[in-house]
Coordinates of C-alpha atoms in Angstrom, one line a residue:
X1353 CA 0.0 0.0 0.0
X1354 CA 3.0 2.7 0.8
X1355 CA 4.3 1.8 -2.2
X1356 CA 1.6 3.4 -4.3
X1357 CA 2.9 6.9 -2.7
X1358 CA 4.9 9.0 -4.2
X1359 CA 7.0 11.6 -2.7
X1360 CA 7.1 15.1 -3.7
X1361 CA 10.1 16.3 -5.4
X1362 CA 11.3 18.2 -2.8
X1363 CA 11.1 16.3 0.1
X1364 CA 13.1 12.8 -2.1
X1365 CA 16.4 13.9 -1.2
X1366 CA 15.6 13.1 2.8
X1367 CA 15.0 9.6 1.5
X1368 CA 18.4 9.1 0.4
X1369 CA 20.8 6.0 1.1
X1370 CA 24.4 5.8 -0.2
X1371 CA 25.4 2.6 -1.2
X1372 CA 27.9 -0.1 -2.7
X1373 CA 27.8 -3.9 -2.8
X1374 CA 31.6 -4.0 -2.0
X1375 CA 34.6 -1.8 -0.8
X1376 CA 35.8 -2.4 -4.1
X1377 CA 33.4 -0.2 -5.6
X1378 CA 32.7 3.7 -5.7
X1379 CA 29.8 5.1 -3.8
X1380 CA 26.4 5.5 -5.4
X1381 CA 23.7 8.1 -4.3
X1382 CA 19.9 6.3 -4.2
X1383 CA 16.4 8.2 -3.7
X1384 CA 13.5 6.1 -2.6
X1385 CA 10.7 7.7 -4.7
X1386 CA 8.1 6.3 -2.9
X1387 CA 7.0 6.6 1.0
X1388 CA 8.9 4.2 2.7
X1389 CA 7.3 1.1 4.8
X1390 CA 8.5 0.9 8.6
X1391 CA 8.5 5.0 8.8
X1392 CA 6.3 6.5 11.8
X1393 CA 4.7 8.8 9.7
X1394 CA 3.6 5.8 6.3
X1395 CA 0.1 4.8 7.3
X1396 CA -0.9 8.4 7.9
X1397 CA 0.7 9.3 4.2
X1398 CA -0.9 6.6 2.6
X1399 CA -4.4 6.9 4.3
X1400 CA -3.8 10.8 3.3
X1401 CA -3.2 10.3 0.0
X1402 CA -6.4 7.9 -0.7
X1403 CA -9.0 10.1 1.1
X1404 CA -7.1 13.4 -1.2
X1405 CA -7.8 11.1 -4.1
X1406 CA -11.7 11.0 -3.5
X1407 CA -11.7 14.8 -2.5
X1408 CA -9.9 15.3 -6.1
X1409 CA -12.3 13.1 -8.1
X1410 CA -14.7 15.0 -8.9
X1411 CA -16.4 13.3 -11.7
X1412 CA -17.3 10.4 -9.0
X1413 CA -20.7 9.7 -7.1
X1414 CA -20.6 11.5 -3.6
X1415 CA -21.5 7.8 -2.3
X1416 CA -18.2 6.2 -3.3
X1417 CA -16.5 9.8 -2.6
X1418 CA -18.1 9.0 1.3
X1419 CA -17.5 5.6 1.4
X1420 CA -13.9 6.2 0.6
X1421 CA -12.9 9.1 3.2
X1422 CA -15.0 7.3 6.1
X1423 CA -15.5 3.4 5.5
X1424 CA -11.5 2.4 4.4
X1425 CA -8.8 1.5 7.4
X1426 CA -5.3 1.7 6.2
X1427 CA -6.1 -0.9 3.6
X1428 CA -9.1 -2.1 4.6
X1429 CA -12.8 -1.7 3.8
X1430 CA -16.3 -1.6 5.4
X1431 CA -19.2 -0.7 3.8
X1432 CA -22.5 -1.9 3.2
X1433 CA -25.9 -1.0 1.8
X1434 CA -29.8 -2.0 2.7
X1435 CA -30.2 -5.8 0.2
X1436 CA -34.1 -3.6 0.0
X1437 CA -34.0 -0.2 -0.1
X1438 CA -31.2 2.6 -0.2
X1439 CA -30.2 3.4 3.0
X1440 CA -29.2 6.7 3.6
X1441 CA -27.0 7.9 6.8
X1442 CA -25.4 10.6 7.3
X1443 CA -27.9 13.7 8.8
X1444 CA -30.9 11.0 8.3
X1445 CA -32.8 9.5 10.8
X1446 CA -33.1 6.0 10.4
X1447 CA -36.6 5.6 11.7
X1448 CA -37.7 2.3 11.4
X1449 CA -34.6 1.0 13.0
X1450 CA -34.9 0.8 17.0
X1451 CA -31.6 0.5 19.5
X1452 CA -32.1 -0.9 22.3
X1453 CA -29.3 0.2 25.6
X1454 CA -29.5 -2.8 28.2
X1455 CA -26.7 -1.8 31.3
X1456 CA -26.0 -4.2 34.6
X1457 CA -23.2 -4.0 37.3
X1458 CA -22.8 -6.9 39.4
X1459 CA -19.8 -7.0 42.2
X1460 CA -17.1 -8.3 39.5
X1461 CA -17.6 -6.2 36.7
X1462 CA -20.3 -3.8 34.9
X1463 CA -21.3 -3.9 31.5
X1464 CA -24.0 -2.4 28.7
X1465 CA -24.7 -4.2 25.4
X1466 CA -26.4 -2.4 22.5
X1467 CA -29.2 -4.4 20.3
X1468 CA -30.7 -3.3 17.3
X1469 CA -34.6 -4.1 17.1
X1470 CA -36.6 -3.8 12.9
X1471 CA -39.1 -5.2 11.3
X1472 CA -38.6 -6.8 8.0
X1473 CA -40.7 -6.6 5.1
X1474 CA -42.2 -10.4 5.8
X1475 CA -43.2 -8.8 9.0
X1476 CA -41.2 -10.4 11.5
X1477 CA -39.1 -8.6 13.8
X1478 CA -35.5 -9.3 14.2
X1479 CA -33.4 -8.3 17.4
X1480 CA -30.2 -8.6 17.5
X1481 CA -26.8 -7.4 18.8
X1482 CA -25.0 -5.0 17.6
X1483 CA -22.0 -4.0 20.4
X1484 CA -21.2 -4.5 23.7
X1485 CA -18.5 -3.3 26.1
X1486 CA -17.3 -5.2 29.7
X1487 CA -15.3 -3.6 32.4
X1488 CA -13.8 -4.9 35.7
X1489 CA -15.0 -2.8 38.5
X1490 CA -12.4 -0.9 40.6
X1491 CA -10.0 -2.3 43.6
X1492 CA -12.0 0.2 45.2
X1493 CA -14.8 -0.9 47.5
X1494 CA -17.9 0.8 45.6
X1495 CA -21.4 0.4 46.3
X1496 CA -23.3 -1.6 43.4
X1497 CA -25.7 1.1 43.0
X1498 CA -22.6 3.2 41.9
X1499 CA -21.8 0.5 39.7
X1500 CA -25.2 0.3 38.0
X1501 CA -24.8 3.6 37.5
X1502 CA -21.2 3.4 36.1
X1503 CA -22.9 1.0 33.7
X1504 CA -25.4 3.3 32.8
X1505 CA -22.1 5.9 31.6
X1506 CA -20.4 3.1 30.0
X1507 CA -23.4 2.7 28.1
X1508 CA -23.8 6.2 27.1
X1509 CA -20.2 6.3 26.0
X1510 CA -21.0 3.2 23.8
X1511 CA -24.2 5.0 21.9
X1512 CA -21.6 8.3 21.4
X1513 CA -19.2 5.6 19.8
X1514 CA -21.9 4.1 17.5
X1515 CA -23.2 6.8 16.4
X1516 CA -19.9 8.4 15.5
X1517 CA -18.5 5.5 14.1
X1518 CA -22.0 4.8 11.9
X1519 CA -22.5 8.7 11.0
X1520 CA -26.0 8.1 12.1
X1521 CA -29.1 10.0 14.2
X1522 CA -30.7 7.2 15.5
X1523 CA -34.3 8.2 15.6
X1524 CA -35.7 5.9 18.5
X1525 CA -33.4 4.4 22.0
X1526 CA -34.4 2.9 25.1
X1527 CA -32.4 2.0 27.5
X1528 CA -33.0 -0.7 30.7
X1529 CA -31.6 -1.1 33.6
X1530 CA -32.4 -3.4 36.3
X1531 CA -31.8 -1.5 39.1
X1532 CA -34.2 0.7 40.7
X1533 CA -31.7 3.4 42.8
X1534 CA -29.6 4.2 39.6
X1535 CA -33.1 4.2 37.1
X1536 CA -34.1 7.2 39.7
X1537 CA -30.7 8.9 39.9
X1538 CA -31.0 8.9 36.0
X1539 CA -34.8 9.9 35.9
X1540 CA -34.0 13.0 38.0
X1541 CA -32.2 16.3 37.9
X1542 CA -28.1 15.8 38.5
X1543 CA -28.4 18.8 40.3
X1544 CA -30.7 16.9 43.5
X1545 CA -27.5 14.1 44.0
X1546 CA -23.9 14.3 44.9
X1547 CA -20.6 15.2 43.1
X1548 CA -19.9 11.1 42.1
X1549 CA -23.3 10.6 41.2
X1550 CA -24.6 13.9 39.9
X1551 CA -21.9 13.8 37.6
X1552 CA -21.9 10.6 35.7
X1553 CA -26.2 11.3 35.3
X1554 CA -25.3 14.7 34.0
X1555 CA -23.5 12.8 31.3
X1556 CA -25.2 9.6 30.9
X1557 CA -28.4 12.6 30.1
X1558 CA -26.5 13.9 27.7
X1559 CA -27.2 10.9 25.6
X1560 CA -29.7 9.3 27.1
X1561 CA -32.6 12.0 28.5
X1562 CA -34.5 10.8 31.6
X1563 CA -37.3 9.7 29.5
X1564 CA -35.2 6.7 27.5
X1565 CA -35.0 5.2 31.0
X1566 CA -36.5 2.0 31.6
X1567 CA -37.1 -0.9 34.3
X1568 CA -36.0 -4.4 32.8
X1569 CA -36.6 -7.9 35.6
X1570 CA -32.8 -8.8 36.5
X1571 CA -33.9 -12.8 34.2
X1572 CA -34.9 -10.6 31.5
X1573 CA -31.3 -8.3 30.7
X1574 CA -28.8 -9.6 28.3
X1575 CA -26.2 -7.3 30.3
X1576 CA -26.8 -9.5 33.1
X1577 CA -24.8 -12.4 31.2
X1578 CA -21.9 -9.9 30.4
X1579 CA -21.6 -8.7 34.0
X1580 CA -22.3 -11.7 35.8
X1581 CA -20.4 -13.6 33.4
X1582 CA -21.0 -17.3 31.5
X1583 CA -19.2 -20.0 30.3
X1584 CA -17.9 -20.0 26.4
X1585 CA -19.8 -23.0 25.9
X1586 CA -22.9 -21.0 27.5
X1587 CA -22.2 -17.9 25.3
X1588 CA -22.0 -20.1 22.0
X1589 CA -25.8 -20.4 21.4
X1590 CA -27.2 -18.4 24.5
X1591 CA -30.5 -17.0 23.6
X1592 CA -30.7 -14.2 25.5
X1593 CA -27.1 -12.5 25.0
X1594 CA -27.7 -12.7 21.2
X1595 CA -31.4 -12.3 20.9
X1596 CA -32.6 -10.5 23.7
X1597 CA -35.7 -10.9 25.6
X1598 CA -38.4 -12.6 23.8
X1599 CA -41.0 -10.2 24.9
X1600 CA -39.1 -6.8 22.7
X1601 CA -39.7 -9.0 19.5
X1602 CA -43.5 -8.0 20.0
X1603 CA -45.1 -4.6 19.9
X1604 CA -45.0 -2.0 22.5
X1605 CA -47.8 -2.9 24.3
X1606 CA -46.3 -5.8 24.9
X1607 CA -43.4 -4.7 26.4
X1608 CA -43.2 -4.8 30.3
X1609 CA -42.8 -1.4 31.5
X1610 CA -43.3 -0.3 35.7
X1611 CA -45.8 2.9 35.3
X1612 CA -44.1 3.3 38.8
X1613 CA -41.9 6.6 40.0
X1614 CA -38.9 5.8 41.0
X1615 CA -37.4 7.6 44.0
X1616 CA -34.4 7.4 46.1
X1617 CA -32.8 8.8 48.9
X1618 CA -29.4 7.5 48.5
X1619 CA -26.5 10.1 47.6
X1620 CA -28.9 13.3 48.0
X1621 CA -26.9 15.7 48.2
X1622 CA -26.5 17.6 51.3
X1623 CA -28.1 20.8 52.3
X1624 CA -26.0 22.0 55.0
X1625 CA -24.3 25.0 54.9
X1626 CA -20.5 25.2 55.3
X1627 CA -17.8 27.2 56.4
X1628 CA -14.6 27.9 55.1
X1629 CA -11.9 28.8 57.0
X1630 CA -8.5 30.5 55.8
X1631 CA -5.4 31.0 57.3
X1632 CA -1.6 32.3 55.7
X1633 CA -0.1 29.5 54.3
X1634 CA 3.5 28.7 56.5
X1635 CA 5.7 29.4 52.7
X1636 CA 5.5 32.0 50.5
X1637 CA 3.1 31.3 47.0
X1638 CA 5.2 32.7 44.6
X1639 CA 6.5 29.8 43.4
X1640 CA 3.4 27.6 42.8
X1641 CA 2.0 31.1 40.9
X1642 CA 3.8 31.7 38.2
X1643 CA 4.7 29.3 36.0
X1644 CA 7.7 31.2 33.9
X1645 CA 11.2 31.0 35.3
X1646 CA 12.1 34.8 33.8
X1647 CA 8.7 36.3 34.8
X1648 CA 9.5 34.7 38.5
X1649 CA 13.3 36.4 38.2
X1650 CA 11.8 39.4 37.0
X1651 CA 9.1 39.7 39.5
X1652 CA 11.5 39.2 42.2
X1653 CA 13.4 41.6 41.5
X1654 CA 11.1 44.5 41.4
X1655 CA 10.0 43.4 45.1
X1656 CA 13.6 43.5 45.8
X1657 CA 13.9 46.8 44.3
X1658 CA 10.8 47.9 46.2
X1659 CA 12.6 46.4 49.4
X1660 CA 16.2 48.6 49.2
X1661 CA 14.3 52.2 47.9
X1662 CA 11.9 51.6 50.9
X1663 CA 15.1 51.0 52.9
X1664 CA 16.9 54.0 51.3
X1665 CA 14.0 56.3 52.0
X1666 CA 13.6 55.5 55.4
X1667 CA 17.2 56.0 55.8
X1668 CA 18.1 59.0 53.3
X1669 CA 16.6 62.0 53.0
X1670 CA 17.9 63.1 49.1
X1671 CA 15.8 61.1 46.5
X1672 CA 18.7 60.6 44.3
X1673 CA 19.6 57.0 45.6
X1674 CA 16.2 55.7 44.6
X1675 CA 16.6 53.0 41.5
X1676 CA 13.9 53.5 38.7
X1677 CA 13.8 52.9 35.2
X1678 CA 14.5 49.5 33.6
X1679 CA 15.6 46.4 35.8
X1680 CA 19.5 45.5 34.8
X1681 CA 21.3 42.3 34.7
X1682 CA 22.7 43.0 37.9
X1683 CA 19.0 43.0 39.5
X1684 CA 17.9 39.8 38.0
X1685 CA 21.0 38.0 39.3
X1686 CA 20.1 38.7 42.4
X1687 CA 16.9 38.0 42.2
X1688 CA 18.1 34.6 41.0
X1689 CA 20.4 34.3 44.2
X1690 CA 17.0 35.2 46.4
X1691 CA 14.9 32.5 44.9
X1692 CA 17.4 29.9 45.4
X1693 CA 18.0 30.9 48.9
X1694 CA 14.1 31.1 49.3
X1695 CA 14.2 26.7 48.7
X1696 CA 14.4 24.1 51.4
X1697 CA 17.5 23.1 52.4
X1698 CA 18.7 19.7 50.4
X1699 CA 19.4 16.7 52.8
X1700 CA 22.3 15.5 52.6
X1701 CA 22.0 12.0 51.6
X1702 CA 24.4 9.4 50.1
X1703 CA 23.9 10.4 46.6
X1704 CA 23.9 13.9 46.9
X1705 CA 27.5 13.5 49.1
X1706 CA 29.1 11.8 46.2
X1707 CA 29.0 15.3 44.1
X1708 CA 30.8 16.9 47.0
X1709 CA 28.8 19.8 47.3
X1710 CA 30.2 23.2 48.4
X1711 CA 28.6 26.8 49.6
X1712 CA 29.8 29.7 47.3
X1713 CA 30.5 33.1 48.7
X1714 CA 26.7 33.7 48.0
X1715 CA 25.7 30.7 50.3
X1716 CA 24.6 28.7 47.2
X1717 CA 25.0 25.1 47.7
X1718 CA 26.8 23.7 44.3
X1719 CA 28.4 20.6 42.8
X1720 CA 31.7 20.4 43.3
X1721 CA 34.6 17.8 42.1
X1722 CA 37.3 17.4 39.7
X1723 CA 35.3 19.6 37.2
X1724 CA 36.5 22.7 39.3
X1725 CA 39.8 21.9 36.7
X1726 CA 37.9 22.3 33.4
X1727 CA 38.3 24.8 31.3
X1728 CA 34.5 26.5 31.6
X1729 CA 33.0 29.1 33.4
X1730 CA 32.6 28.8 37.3
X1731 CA 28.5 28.4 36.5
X1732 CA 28.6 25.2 34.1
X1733 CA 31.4 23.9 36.2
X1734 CA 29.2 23.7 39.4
X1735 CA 25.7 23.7 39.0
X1736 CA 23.3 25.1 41.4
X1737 CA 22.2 21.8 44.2
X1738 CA 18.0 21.6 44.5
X1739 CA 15.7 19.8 46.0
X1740 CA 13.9 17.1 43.5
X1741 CA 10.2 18.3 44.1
X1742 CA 10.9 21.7 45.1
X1743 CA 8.3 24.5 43.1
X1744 CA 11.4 26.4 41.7
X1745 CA 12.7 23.0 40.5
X1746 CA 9.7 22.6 38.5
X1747 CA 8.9 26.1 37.6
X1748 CA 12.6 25.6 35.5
X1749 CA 11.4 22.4 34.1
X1750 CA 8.6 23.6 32.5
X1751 CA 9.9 26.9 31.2
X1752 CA 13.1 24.4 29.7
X1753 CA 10.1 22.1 28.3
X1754 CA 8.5 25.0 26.5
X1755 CA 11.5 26.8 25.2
X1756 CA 13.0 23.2 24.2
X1757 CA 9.0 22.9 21.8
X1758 CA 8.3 19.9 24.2
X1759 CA 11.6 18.3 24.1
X1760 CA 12.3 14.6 25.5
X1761 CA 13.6 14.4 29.0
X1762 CA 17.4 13.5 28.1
X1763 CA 17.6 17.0 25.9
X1764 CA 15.6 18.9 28.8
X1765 CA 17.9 17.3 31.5
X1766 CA 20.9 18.3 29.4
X1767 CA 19.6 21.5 28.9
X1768 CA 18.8 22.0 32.8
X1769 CA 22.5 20.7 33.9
X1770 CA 24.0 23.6 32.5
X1771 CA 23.0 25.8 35.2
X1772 CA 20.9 23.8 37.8
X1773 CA 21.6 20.4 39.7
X1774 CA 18.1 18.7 40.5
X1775 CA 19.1 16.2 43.7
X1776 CA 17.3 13.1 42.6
X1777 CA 16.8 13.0 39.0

């Protein structure tokens, strides 16, 4: 399939290999014309070029045009078309079609399987599966009303999925469940429950209003088999995983629906009023505030020249020895010293002994050694020492991530080393 791309002109030239079968011989130049199997960026080329083909073709039917930029996987196709009439998707509503959203949670896993429910023209009425998705429930102790209702969102998130992978508006859906605290969680406002609960409903309703919600007998949901779980052999011809409950193959008024309101107590959310309480936090914010390392420098050194022309005022009576204007280089060194000195102490572990650290005249601690003999300046040659998790550390990581474009962490350490020793790392 890559080999039915070609490369532009331009771009040929990073495609080349030099080459010679033996020593013996001179060197030859090659240019692979073609996009190249085994490269990260081939399938993406190759699916590229096929959907431009359909875009540029425009002498084709817009079904095959469609078929082609949504229905084909790398080199694989999926389409299909009604054996009686033409089916049209895309913003259609397929109205005689009728999905059917069955959910269950037992204390093992939870689980929502979707089934398809039409009439043919004979007039029989076929039901049958269409997806389904199992998952284990957490380590996490959890109430199986929670699970029910994490069922419930797993089954929303499967409707969003077929509906985006069909590129359909599916005209009618009901969905069962056969538990009667999460069917009145999701019949109700999210707003009435708590945070956990109030905001998988908010979802799941989304999808699925309060009025899709239906009670299904525990004997009569396929989800039950998924959650509960059955033996292979059991699954093979199981009638009512694949078929679904007998009584949906009839009309409506056969169907057996509760006309009862469901209400529940459980995880209302509380209606007593709190009170917050603030105190000063024991360190200074600044760090966790700002997120750039020069807009930290820079800010630090206005408040330290706020600090020595409050000083000099209160001290002086001539305005002269104020500083205004522009901050200098000499400012934002200090500033630099200041927020170092403003860290936690580093402990001195093993590790850390090993690059014999030393205080500067500043009271810096730095790495010391036999790099004090290299030929580089006194900053490269001894690093600054800081904590691993400490806010400044991280302030300079992220400010060397962004000015790097997102570089990987052996460039960004490199790149931090030059000035700054993180202990730990």
């Amino acid at each position: 399939m890559y080999q039915q791309v070609y490369v532009a002109k331009q771009d040929i030239d990073y495609q080349r290999i030099v080459w010679r079968e033996n020593s013996s011989q001179p060197m030859r130049d090659y240019r692979l014309l073609r996009v190249t199997h085994g490269l990260a960026s081939a399938s993406h080329l190759a699916v590229k070029s096929l959907q431009q083909a359909a875009l540029d073709a425009t002498n084709t039917s817009k079904r095959v045009v469609e078929v082609v930029k949504s229905d084909i996987y790398m080199d694989d196709l999926l389409t299909g078309a009604d054996t009686h009439r033409e089916l049209i998707l895309g913003s259609h509503i397929i109205s005689d079609f009728e999905f059917h959203l069955f959910t269950d949670a037992s204390e093992v896993a939870y689980a929502a399987a979707l089934y398809c429910r039409t009439q043919i023209p004979d007039g029989k009425v076929k039901f049958v599966l269409v997806v389904a998705k199992t998952k284990v429930t957490p380590l996490k102790t959890t109430s199986l009303p929670r699970l029910e209702l994490c069922a419930a969102h797993l089954g929303a998130q499967l409707v969003r999925q077929v509906k985006s992978s069909l590129n359909l508006s599916i005209g009618k859906l009901y969905a069962w469940t056969d538990s009667m605290v999460a069917l009145a969680w999701l019949q109700s406002n999210p707003s009435r429950w708590a945070v956990f609960v109030a905001n998988r409903v908010a979802d799941v309703q989304e999808v699925l209003p309060a009025s899709h919600w239906r009670h299904v007998a525990s004997e009569h949901n396929p989800a039950d088999c998924a959650s509960r779980g059955i033996t292979p052999s059991q699954l093979l011809l199981h009638p009512l995983w694949w078929n679904g409950p007998p009584w949906l193959r009839e009309g409506n008024s056969r169907w057996l629906i509760s006309a009862q309101k469901h209400t529940t107590e459980l995880e209302l959310k509380s209606k007593n009023t709190v009170a917050y309480l603030t105190q000063t936090a024991d360190e200074w914010d600044l760090f966790t505030k700002y997120h750039s390392f020069n807009k930290l420098k820079r800010i630090t050194a206005y408040l330290l020249r706020f600090a020595n022309n409050s000083r000099s005022t209160a001290s002086q009576s001539g305005a002269g020895a104020l500083i205004t204007g522009c901050l200098t280089c000499a400012e934002i060194r200090s500033a630099e010293v200041a927020l170092v000195k403003l860290n936690k102490p580093v402990p001195m572990r093993g590790s850390l002994a090993r690059l014999q650290p030393f205080l500067d005249s500043k009271g810096i601690l730095r790495v010391g050694g036999r790099i004090k003999n290299a030929v580089l300046s006194d900053e490269v040659k001894h690093p600054i020492i800081l904590p691993k998790n400490s806010p400044f550390a991280k302030v300079i990581a992220a400010e060397i991530h962004i000015t790097t474009l997102h570089a990987g962490p052996k460039l960004m350490q490199a790149v931090l080393q030059r000035r700054f020793w993180v202990a730990g790392i």
